[in-house]
Amino acid sequence: MRLRLERQLLLFSLLCTLSKVCAQLCQRPCRCPWAPPRCPRGAPLVLDGCGCCKVCARRLGEPCDFLAVCDRSQGLVCDYSAAARVGTCNFEGDEESCEVNGRVYRDGEVFQPSCKLQCRCSGGGVTCVPLCQEDVRLPTPDCPFPRRVDVPGKCCQEWVCEAQESPGAAAAVPRIPGLPFPCEEWSTEWSACSATCGTGISSRVSNQNRLCRLETQRRLCMVRPCWAPPRAPPAVS
């Protein structure tokens, strides 16, 4: 409670100071560049603090001031708790957030970056679960070579049965030393990574082992490293 009061007092004093220099920063009539700036992906064009020229809205963790405003459509405000002159774009209440493909999600928000994944922002990180069924189809006499394929107009892959190319193709079935029966190597595709950023887990079903038994195999995966803005140090009273 005391820290929040101190922040409000600091913000009030900054607003008073800014109101004195607004006349110097905001020139009338407005003098803007002939062409608006080209903004990075996810940053919309907005009016600056003077309400004159169009500028690229600052995103989460980026520096801001009276003229360089934050992206209000993402719920960002300019936080001056760490410095007196330059602030940092952050959420009100300093809550955790996640940025995926240039879009910012609030803590606890559930979203779908693609039709195959459903993700949740939690504690500044993203965890995802696949929406496509990861079922397994074993070879059978009527479907000796099952395979997943992309179907036009559908998000998830579907199973199809491929015929043998020639009558002699089934003659050479590999054998594993020590096994009394032939073993043809078979496995599903690796699943999507469980995390959109940072280290996640991908899995598949395969019989590629010394006993030729179906088992679930897992491996570590990383789509991209996570990026988080540095947290502002606590205000010194």
Coordinates of C-alpha atoms in Angstrom, one line a residue:
M1 CA 0.0 0.0 0.0
R2 CA 2.8 2.4 0.9
L3 CA 4.7 1.5 -2.3
R4 CA 1.6 2.2 -4.4
L5 CA 1.1 5.6 -2.7
E6 CA 4.7 6.5 -3.3
R7 CA 4.3 5.6 -7.0
Q8 CA 1.2 7.7 -7.3
L9 CA 2.9 10.7 -5.7
L10 CA 5.9 10.2 -8.0
L11 CA 3.6 10.0 -11.0
F12 CA 1.7 13.2 -9.9
S13 CA 5.0 15.1 -9.6
L14 CA 6.1 13.9 -13.0
L15 CA 2.8 15.0 -14.5
C16 CA 3.2 18.4 -13.0
T17 CA 6.7 18.6 -14.5
L18 CA 5.5 17.4 -17.9
S19 CA 2.7 19.9 -17.9
K20 CA 5.3 22.7 -17.6
V21 CA 7.4 21.4 -20.5
C22 CA 4.5 20.4 -22.8
A23 CA 4.5 23.9 -24.3
Q24 CA 8.1 23.4 -25.3
L25 CA 7.6 19.8 -26.6
C26 CA 4.3 20.4 -28.4
Q27 CA 4.8 22.9 -31.2
R28 CA 1.8 24.5 -32.8
P29 CA 1.1 24.2 -35.7
C30 CA 2.3 20.5 -35.8
R31 CA 5.5 19.8 -37.7
C32 CA 5.4 16.2 -38.8
P33 CA 7.4 14.2 -41.3
W34 CA 5.8 14.0 -44.8
A35 CA 5.6 10.1 -44.6
P36 CA 4.6 8.2 -41.5
P37 CA 7.2 5.9 -40.0
R38 CA 7.3 2.2 -40.8
C39 CA 6.5 0.3 -37.6
P40 CA 7.8 -3.2 -36.7
R41 CA 5.4 -6.0 -36.7
G42 CA 2.8 -5.7 -33.9
A43 CA 3.4 -2.0 -33.3
P44 CA 0.5 0.2 -34.6
L45 CA 0.6 3.8 -35.6
V46 CA -0.7 6.2 -32.9
L47 CA -0.6 9.9 -32.2
D48 CA 2.3 11.1 -30.1
G49 CA 1.8 12.7 -26.7
C50 CA 1.1 16.1 -28.3
G51 CA -1.7 14.7 -30.4
C52 CA 0.1 15.9 -33.5
C53 CA 2.2 13.4 -35.4
K54 CA 1.8 9.7 -36.0
V55 CA 4.5 7.5 -34.3
C56 CA 5.0 3.8 -33.7
A57 CA 3.5 2.7 -30.4
R58 CA 6.1 1.4 -28.0
R59 CA 5.7 -2.2 -27.0
L60 CA 6.2 -4.1 -23.7
G61 CA 9.6 -3.4 -22.2
E62 CA 10.5 -0.6 -24.6
P63 CA 11.5 2.9 -23.4
C64 CA 8.8 5.6 -23.4
D65 CA 8.2 9.3 -22.5
F66 CA 5.7 12.0 -23.1
L67 CA 6.1 11.9 -26.9
A68 CA 6.9 8.2 -27.4
V69 CA 3.7 6.6 -26.1
C70 CA 2.9 3.0 -25.3
D71 CA 0.5 0.8 -27.1
R72 CA -2.8 1.4 -25.2
S73 CA -4.6 -1.3 -27.3
Q74 CA -2.4 -3.9 -25.4
G75 CA -3.1 -2.3 -22.0
L76 CA 0.4 -0.8 -21.7
V77 CA 1.3 2.4 -19.8
C78 CA 4.5 4.3 -19.4
D79 CA 6.0 3.2 -16.0
Y80 CA 8.2 5.9 -14.5
S81 CA 8.9 4.0 -11.2
A82 CA 12.5 3.1 -12.2
A83 CA 13.7 6.4 -13.6
A84 CA 12.6 10.1 -13.5
R85 CA 12.9 11.1 -17.1
V86 CA 12.5 7.9 -19.2
G87 CA 9.9 5.2 -18.5
T88 CA 9.3 1.7 -19.6
C89 CA 6.1 0.3 -21.2
N90 CA 4.5 -2.1 -18.8
F91 CA 1.1 -3.3 -17.7
E92 CA -0.8 -1.5 -15.0
G93 CA -0.2 -3.4 -11.8
D94 CA 3.2 -4.8 -13.1
E95 CA 1.7 -8.2 -13.9
E96 CA 3.5 -10.9 -15.8
S97 CA 2.9 -11.1 -19.6
C98 CA 4.0 -13.1 -22.6
E99 CA 4.8 -12.0 -26.2
V100 CA 4.2 -14.4 -29.0
N101 CA 4.6 -13.5 -32.7
G102 CA 4.6 -9.8 -31.9
R103 CA 1.4 -9.9 -29.8
V104 CA 1.3 -9.5 -26.0
Y105 CA -0.9 -11.7 -23.8
R106 CA -1.7 -11.1 -20.2
D107 CA -1.0 -13.6 -17.4
G108 CA -3.6 -16.4 -17.4
E109 CA -4.8 -15.6 -20.9
V110 CA -5.6 -18.6 -23.2
F111 CA -5.0 -18.2 -26.9
Q112 CA -4.3 -20.2 -30.1
P113 CA -1.2 -19.2 -32.1
S114 CA -2.3 -21.8 -34.7
C115 CA -5.1 -24.2 -35.3
K116 CA -2.9 -27.0 -34.0
L117 CA -2.0 -25.5 -30.6
Q118 CA -3.8 -24.0 -27.6
C119 CA -1.5 -22.0 -25.3
R120 CA -1.7 -20.3 -22.0
C121 CA 0.4 -17.4 -20.6
S122 CA 1.5 -18.1 -17.1
G123 CA 4.2 -16.4 -15.1
G124 CA 5.8 -14.8 -18.2
G125 CA 6.1 -18.2 -20.0
V126 CA 3.9 -20.0 -22.5
T127 CA 2.8 -23.6 -22.2
C128 CA 0.9 -25.3 -25.1
V129 CA -1.1 -28.5 -25.7
P130 CA -1.8 -30.0 -29.2
L131 CA -5.3 -29.8 -30.5
C132 CA -4.8 -32.5 -33.1
Q133 CA -5.3 -36.1 -32.0
E134 CA -2.0 -38.0 -31.7
D135 CA -3.5 -41.4 -32.3
V136 CA -1.4 -44.4 -33.5
R137 CA -2.4 -46.7 -36.4
L138 CA -0.5 -49.9 -36.7
P139 CA 0.1 -51.7 -40.0
T140 CA -2.6 -54.2 -40.9
P141 CA -3.2 -56.5 -43.9
D142 CA -5.7 -54.1 -45.4
C143 CA -3.5 -51.1 -44.6
P144 CA 0.1 -52.2 -44.7
F145 CA 1.6 -48.7 -44.9
P146 CA -0.4 -46.1 -42.9
R147 CA 0.8 -42.6 -43.2
R148 CA -0.4 -39.1 -42.0
V149 CA -1.0 -36.6 -44.8
D150 CA -2.2 -33.0 -45.0
V151 CA -5.8 -32.6 -46.1
P152 CA -6.8 -29.4 -47.9
G153 CA -9.2 -27.4 -45.8
K154 CA -8.4 -29.2 -42.6
C155 CA -6.0 -28.3 -39.9
C156 CA -5.0 -31.7 -38.5
Q157 CA -3.4 -34.5 -40.6
E158 CA -5.3 -37.7 -41.3
W159 CA -4.3 -41.3 -41.9
V160 CA -4.2 -42.8 -45.4
C161 CA -3.3 -46.3 -46.5
E162 CA -0.6 -46.6 -49.2
A163 CA -0.4 -49.7 -51.4
Q164 CA 2.8 -51.6 -52.0
E165 CA 4.7 -50.4 -55.0
S166 CA 5.6 -53.9 -56.2
P167 CA 4.9 -57.6 -55.3
G168 CA 8.6 -58.1 -54.3
A169 CA 8.7 -55.1 -52.0
A170 CA 7.5 -57.1 -49.0
A171 CA 10.1 -59.8 -49.4
A172 CA 13.0 -57.8 -47.7
V173 CA 11.8 -57.2 -44.2
P174 CA 14.7 -56.3 -41.9
R175 CA 15.5 -58.5 -38.9
I176 CA 17.0 -57.4 -35.6
P177 CA 19.7 -59.8 -34.2
G178 CA 18.2 -61.8 -31.3
L179 CA 14.6 -61.5 -32.4
P180 CA 12.8 -64.6 -33.7
F181 CA 10.5 -62.5 -36.0
P182 CA 11.0 -59.9 -38.7
C183 CA 10.7 -56.3 -37.5
E184 CA 9.9 -53.4 -39.8
E185 CA 10.9 -50.0 -38.4
W186 CA 7.9 -47.8 -37.9
S187 CA 7.1 -44.5 -36.1
T188 CA 4.8 -41.5 -36.1
E189 CA 5.8 -38.0 -36.8
W190 CA 7.3 -35.9 -33.9
S191 CA 4.6 -33.9 -32.3
A192 CA 4.7 -30.1 -32.1
C193 CA 6.9 -28.6 -29.4
S194 CA 5.0 -28.1 -26.1
A195 CA 6.3 -24.6 -25.6
T196 CA 6.4 -21.8 -28.2
C197 CA 9.5 -20.3 -26.6
G198 CA 12.1 -21.8 -24.4
T199 CA 12.7 -25.5 -23.8
G200 CA 9.7 -27.8 -24.4
I201 CA 9.0 -31.5 -25.1
S202 CA 8.2 -33.3 -28.4
S203 CA 7.0 -36.9 -28.5
R204 CA 6.3 -39.7 -30.9
V205 CA 5.4 -43.5 -30.9
S206 CA 8.0 -45.8 -32.4
N207 CA 9.2 -49.4 -32.5
Q208 CA 12.8 -48.4 -33.2
N209 CA 14.3 -50.2 -30.2
R210 CA 16.2 -53.5 -29.6
L211 CA 12.9 -55.3 -28.7
C212 CA 10.9 -53.9 -31.6
R213 CA 8.1 -52.8 -29.2
L214 CA 5.9 -49.7 -29.5
E215 CA 7.0 -47.1 -27.0
T216 CA 6.5 -43.4 -26.5
Q217 CA 9.7 -41.5 -27.2
R218 CA 10.4 -37.9 -26.0
R219 CA 13.0 -35.3 -26.9
L220 CA 13.7 -31.7 -25.9
C221 CA 12.8 -29.0 -28.4
M222 CA 13.0 -25.2 -28.7
V223 CA 11.1 -23.1 -31.2
R224 CA 12.8 -19.9 -30.2
P225 CA 14.4 -18.5 -27.0
C226 CA 12.1 -16.6 -24.6
W227 CA 12.6 -12.9 -24.2
A228 CA 11.5 -11.0 -21.2
P229 CA 12.1 -7.3 -20.5
P230 CA 14.3 -6.6 -17.4
R231 CA 12.2 -5.9 -14.4
A232 CA 12.4 -2.5 -12.9
P233 CA 14.2 -2.2 -9.5
P234 CA 12.1 -1.3 -6.5
A235 CA 11.6 2.4 -5.9
V236 CA 13.8 3.8 -3.2
S237 CA 11.8 5.7 -0.6

